[in-house]
Coordinates of N, CA and C in Angstrom, one line a residue:
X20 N 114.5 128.6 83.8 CA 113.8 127.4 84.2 C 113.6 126.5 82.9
X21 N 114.1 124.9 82.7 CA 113.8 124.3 82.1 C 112.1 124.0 81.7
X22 N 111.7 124.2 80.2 CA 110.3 124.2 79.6 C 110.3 122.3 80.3
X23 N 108.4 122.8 80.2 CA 108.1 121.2 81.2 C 107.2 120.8 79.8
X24 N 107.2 119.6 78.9 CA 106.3 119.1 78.5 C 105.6 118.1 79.3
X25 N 104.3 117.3 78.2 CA 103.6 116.7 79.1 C 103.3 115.9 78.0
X26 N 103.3 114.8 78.0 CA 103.1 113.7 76.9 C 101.7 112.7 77.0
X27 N 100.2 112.5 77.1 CA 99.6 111.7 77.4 C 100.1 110.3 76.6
X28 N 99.8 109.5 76.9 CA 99.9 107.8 76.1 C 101.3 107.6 75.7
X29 N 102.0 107.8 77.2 CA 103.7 108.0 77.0 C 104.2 106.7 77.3
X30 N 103.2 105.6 77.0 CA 104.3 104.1 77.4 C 104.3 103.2 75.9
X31 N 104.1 103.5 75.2 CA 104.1 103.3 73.9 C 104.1 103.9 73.0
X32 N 105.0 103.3 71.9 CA 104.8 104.1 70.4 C 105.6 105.5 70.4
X33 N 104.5 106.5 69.6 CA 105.1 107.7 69.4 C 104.9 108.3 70.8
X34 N 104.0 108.3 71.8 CA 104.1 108.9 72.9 C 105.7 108.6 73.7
X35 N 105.8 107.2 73.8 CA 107.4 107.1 74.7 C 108.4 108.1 73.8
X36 N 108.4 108.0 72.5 CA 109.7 108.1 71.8 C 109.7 109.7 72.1
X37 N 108.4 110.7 71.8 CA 108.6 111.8 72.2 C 108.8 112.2 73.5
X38 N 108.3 111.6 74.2 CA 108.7 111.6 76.0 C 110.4 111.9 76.1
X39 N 111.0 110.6 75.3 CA 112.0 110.1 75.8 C 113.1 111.0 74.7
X40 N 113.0 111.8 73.4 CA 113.5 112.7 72.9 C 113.7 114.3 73.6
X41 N 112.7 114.5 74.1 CA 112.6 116.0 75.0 C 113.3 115.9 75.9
X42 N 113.5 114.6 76.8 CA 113.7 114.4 78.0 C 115.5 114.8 77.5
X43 N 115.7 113.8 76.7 CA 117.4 114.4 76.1 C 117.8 115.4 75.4
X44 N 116.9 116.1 75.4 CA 116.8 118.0 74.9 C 116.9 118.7 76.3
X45 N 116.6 118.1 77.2 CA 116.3 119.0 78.3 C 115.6 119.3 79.0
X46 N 114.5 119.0 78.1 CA 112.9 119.3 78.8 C 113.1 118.7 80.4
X47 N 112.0 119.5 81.1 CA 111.4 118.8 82.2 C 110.2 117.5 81.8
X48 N 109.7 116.8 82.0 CA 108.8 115.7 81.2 C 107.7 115.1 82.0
X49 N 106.8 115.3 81.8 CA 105.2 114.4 82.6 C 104.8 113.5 81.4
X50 N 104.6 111.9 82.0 CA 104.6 111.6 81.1 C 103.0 110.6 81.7
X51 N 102.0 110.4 81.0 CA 100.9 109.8 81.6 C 100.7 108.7 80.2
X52 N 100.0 108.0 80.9 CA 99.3 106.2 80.6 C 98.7 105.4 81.8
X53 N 97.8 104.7 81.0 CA 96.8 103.7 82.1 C 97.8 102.7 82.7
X54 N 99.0 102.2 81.6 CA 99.6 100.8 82.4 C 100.9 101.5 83.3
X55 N 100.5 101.5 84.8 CA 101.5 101.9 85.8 C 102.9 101.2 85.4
X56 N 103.0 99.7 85.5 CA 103.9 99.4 85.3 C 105.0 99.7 84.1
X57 N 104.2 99.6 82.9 CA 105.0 100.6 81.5 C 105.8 102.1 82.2
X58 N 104.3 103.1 82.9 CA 104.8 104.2 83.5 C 106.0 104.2 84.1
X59 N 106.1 103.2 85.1 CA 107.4 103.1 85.8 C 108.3 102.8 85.0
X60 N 108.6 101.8 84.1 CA 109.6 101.8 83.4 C 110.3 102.7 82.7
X61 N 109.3 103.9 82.2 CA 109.5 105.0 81.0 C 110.1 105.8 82.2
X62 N 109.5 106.3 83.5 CA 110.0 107.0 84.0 C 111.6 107.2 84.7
X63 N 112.0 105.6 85.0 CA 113.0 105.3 85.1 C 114.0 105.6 84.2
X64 N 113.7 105.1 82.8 CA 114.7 105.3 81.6 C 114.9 106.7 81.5
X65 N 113.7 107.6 81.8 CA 114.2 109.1 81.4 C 114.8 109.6 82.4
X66 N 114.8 108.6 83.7 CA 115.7 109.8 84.6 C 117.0 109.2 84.7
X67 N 116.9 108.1 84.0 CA 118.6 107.9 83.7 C 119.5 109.2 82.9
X68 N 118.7 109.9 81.6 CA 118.8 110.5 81.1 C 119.6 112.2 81.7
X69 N 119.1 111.9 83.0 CA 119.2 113.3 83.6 C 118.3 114.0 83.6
X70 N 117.1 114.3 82.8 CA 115.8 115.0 82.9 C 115.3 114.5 84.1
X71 N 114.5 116.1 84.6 CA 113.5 115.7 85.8 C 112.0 115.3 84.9
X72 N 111.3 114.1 85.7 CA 110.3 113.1 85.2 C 109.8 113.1 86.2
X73 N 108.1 113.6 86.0 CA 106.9 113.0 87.0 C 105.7 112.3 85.9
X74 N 105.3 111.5 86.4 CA 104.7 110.4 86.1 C 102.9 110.6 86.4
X75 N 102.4 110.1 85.7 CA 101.0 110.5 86.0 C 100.0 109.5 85.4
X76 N 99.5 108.4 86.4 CA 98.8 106.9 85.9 C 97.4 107.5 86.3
X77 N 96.7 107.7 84.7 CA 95.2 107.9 84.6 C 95.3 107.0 83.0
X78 N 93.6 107.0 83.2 CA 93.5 107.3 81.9 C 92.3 108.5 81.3
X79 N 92.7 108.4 80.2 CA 92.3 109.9 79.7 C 90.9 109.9 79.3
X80 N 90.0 108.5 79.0 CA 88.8 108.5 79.5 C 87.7 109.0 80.5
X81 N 88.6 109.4 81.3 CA 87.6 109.5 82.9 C 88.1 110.7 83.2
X82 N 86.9 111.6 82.8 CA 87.1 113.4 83.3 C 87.9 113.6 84.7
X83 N 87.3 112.8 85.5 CA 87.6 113.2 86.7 C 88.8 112.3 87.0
X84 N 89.4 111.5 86.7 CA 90.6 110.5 87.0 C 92.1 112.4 86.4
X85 N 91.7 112.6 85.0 CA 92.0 113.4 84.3 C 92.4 115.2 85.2
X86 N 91.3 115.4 86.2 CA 91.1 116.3 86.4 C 91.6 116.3 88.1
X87 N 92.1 114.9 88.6 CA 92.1 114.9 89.4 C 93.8 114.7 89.4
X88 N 94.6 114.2 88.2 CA 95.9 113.6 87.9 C 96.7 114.9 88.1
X89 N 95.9 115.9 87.3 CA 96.6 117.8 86.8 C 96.6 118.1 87.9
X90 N 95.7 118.6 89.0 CA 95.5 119.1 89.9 C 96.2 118.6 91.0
X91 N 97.1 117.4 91.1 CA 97.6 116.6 91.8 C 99.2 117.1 91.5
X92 N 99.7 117.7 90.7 CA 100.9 118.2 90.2 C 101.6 119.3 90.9
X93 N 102.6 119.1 91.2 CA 102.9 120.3 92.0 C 103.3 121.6 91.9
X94 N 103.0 122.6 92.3 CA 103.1 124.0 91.7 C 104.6 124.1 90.7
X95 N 105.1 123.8 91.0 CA 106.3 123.6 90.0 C 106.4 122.7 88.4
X96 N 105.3 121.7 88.4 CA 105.2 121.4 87.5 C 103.7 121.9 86.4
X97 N 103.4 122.3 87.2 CA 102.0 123.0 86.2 C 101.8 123.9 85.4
X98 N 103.3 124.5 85.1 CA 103.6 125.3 84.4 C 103.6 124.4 82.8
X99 N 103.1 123.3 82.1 CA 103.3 123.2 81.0 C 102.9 124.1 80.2
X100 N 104.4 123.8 79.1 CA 105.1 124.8 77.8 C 104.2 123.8 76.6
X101 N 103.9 122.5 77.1 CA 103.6 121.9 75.9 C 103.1 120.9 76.1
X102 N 101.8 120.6 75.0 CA 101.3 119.7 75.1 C 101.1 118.3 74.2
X103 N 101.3 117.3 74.6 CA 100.8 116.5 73.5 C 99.6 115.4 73.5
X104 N 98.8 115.8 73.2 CA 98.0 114.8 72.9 C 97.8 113.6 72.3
X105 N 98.8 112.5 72.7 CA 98.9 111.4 72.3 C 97.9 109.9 72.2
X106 N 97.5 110.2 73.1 CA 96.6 108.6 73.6 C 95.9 108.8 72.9
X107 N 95.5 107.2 72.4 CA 94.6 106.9 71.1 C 95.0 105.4 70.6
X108 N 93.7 105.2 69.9 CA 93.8 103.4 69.5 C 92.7 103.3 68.2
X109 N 93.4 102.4 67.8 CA 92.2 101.8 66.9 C 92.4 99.9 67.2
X110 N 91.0 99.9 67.6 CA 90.6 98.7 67.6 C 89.4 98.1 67.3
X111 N 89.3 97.0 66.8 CA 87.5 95.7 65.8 C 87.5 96.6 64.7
X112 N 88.3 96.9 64.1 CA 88.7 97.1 62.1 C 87.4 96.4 61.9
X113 N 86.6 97.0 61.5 CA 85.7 95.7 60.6 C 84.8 96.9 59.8
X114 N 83.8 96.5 58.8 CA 82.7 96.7 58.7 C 81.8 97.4 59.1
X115 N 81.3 98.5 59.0 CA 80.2 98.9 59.6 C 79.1 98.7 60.3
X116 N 78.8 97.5 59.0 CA 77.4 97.1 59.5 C 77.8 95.4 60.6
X117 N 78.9 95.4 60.5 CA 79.0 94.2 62.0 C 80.0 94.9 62.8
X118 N 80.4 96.1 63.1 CA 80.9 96.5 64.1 C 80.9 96.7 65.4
X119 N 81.8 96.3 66.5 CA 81.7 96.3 67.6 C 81.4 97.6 68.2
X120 N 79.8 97.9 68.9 CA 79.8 99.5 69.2 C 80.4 99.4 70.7
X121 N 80.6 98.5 71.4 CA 82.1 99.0 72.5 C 83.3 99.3 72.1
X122 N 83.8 98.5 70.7 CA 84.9 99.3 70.5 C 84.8 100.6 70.0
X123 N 83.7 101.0 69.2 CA 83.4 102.2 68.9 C 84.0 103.2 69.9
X124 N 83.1 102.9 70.9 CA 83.1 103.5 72.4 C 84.5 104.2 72.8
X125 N 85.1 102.6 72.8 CA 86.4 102.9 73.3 C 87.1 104.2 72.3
X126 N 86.9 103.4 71.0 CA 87.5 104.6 70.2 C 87.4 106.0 70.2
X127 N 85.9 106.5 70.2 CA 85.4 107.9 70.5 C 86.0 108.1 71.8
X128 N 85.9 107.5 72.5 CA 86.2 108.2 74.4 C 87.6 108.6 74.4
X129 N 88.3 107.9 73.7 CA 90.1 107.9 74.0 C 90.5 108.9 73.2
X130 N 90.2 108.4 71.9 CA 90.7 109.2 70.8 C 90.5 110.8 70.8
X131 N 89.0 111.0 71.0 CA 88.3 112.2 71.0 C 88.2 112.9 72.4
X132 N 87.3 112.0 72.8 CA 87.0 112.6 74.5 C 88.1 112.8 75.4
X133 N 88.9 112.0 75.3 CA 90.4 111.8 76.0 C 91.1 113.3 76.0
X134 N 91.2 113.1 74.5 CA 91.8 114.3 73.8 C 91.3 115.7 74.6
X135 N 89.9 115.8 74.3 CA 89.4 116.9 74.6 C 89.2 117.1 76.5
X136 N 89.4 116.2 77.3 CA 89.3 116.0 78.4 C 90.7 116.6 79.1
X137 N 91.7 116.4 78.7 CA 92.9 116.4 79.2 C 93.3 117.7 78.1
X138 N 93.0 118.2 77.3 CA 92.7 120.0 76.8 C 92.2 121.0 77.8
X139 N 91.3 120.0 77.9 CA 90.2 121.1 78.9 C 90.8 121.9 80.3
X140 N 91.4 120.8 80.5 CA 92.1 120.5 82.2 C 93.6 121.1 81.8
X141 N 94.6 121.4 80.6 CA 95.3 122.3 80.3 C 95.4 123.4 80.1
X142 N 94.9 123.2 79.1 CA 94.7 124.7 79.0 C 94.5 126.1 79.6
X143 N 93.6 125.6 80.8 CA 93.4 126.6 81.4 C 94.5 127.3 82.1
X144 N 95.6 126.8 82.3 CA 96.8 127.0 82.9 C 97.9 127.3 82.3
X145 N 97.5 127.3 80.5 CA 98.2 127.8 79.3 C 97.8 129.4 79.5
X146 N 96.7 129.5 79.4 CA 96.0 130.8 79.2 C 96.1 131.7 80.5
X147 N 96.5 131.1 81.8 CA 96.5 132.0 82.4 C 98.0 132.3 82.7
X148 N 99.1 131.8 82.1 CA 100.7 131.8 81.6 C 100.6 132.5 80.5
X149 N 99.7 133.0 79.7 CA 99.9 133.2 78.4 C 100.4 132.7 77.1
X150 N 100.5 131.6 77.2 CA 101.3 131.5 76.0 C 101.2 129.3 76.5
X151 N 101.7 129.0 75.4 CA 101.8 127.6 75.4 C 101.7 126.9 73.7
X152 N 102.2 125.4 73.6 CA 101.8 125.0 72.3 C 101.3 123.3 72.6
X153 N 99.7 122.9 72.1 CA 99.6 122.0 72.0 C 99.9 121.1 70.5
X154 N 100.2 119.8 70.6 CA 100.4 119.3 69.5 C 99.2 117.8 69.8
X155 N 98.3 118.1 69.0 CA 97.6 116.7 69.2 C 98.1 115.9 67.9
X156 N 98.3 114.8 68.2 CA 98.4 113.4 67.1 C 97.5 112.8 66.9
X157 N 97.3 113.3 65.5 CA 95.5 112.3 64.7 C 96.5 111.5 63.8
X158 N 96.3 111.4 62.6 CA 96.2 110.4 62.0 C 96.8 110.7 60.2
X159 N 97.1 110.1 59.4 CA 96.3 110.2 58.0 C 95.3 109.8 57.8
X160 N 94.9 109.1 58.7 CA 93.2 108.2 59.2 C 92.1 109.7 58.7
X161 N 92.7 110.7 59.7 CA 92.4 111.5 59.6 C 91.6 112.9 58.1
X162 N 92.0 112.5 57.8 CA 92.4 113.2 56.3 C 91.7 112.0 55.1
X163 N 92.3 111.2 55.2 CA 91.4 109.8 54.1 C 91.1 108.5 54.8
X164 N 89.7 108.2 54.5 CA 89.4 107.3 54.8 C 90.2 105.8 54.2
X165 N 89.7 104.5 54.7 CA 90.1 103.3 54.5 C 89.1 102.5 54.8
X166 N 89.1 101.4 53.4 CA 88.1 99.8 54.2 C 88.3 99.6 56.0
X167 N 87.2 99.4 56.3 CA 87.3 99.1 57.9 C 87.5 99.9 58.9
X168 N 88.1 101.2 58.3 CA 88.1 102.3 59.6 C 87.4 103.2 59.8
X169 N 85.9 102.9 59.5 CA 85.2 103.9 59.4 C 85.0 104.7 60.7
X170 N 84.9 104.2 62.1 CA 85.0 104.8 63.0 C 86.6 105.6 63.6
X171 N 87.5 104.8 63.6 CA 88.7 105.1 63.8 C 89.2 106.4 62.7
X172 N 88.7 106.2 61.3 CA 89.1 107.4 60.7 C 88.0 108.7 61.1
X173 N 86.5 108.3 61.3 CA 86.0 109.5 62.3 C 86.6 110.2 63.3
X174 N 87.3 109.2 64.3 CA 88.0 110.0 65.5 C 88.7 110.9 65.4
X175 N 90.1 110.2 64.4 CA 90.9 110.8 63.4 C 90.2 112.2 63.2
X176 N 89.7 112.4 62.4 CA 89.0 113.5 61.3 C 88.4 114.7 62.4
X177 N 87.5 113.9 63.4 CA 87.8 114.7 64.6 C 88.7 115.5 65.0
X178 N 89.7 114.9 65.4 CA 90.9 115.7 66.2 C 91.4 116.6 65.1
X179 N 91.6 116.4 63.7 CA 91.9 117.3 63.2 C 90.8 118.6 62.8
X180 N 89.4 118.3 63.3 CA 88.8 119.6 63.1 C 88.8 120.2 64.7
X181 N 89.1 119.7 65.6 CA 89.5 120.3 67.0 C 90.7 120.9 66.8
X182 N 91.5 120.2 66.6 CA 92.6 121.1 66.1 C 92.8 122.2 65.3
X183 N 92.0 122.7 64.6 CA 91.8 123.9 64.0 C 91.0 124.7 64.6
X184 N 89.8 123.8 65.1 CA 88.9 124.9 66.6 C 89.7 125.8 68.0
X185 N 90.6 124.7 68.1 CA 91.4 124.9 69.5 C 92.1 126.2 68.8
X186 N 93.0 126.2 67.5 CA 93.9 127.4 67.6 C 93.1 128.3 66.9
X187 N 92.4 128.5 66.7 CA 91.1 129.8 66.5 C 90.7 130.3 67.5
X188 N 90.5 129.2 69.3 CA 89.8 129.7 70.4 C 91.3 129.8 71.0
X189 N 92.3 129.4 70.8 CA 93.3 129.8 71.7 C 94.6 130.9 71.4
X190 N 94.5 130.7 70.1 CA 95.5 132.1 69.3 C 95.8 133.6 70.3
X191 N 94.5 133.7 70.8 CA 94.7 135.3 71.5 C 95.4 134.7 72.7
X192 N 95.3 133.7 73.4 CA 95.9 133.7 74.6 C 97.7 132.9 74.4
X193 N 97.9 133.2 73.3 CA 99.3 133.0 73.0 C 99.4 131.5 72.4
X194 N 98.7 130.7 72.8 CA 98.9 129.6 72.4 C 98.7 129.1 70.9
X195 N 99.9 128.0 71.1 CA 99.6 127.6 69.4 C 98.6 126.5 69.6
X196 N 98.7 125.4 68.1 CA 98.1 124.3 68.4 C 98.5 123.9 67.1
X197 N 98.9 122.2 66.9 CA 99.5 122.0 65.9 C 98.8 120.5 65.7
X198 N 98.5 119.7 64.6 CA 97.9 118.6 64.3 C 98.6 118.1 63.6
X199 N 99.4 117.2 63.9 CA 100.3 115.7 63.6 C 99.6 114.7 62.8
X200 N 99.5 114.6 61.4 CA 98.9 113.2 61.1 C 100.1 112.4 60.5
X201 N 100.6 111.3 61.2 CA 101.5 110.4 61.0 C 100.7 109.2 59.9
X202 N 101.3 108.6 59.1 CA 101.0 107.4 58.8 C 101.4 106.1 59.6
X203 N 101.2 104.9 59.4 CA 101.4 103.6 60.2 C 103.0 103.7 60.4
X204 N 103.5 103.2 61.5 CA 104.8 103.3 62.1 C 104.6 102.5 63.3
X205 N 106.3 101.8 63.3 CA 106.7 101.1 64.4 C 106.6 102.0 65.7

């Protein structure tokens, strides 16, 4: 049986391109984002490809949108081999001390919460397969700060100490877990 990845924040950026790389390896592909209409598009292009594609319009802020998207999957597809934790944003770059605390908001919820929300809701289905590999995508944000991103590089910095948490608490149950810090890219 073809390995099924699962891509969150697969209508843009690095999310599509890995979506749409697996999918021409072979993978089986789930690919999730808030904008339906993007969804549809991506899902289209990868079944041109010949890979089987299911699609999955949440967003990764809302536990239960999250918890209700997985469980909606059909026994055939909930076998994910692999995870990526993609969805994430930085947005209101500014200053600290005039910073927008909704975009904060947004930032922590997506970046972090997102992250850890749509883990939560995997995993458990790694571990009782034994075996699986997540890959979350932080940042260099992550790792060094910059003028203006003091929140956005917190989120960052986050994921990469979850990411060392997760494969400490998940190592015995087979699973890996790998932390991606990309710099800026098209």
């Amino acid at each position: 049986m073809e390995k099924i990845i699962m891509v969150t924040g697969a209508t843009a950026g690095f999310g599509r391109a890995i979506a749409v790389l697996f999918a021409k390896n072979g993978y089986r592909v789930i690919v999730t984002g808030r904008r339906k209409e993007k969804l549809m598009d991506l899902e289209k292009e990868i079944a041109e490809t010949g890979a089987e594609v299911m699609s999955l319009n949440f967003d990764v802020r809302d536990l239960n949108s999250v918890k209700s998207a997985i469980e909606s999957l059909p026994p055939g597809w909930k076998n994910i081999d692999i995870l990526v934790n993609n969805a994430g944003l930085a947005v209101g770059l500014s200053h600290i001390d005039d910073g927008d605390t909704d975009d904060w908001d947004r930032m922590i919820d997506t970046n972090v919460k997102g992250l850890l929300y749509v883990t939560r809701t995997v995993a458990p289905l790694m571990v009782a397969r034994g075996g699986g590999h997540i890959f979350n995508i932080s940042s260099i944000a992550g790792k060094e700060v910059y003028e203006n991103g003091n929140v956005y590089c917190a989120s960052k910095h986050a994921v990469d100490a979850l990411s060392k948490a997760m494969r400490i608490d998940l190592l015995k149950h087979g699973i890996k877990v790998t932390n991606i810090a990309p710099g800026m890219a098209e």
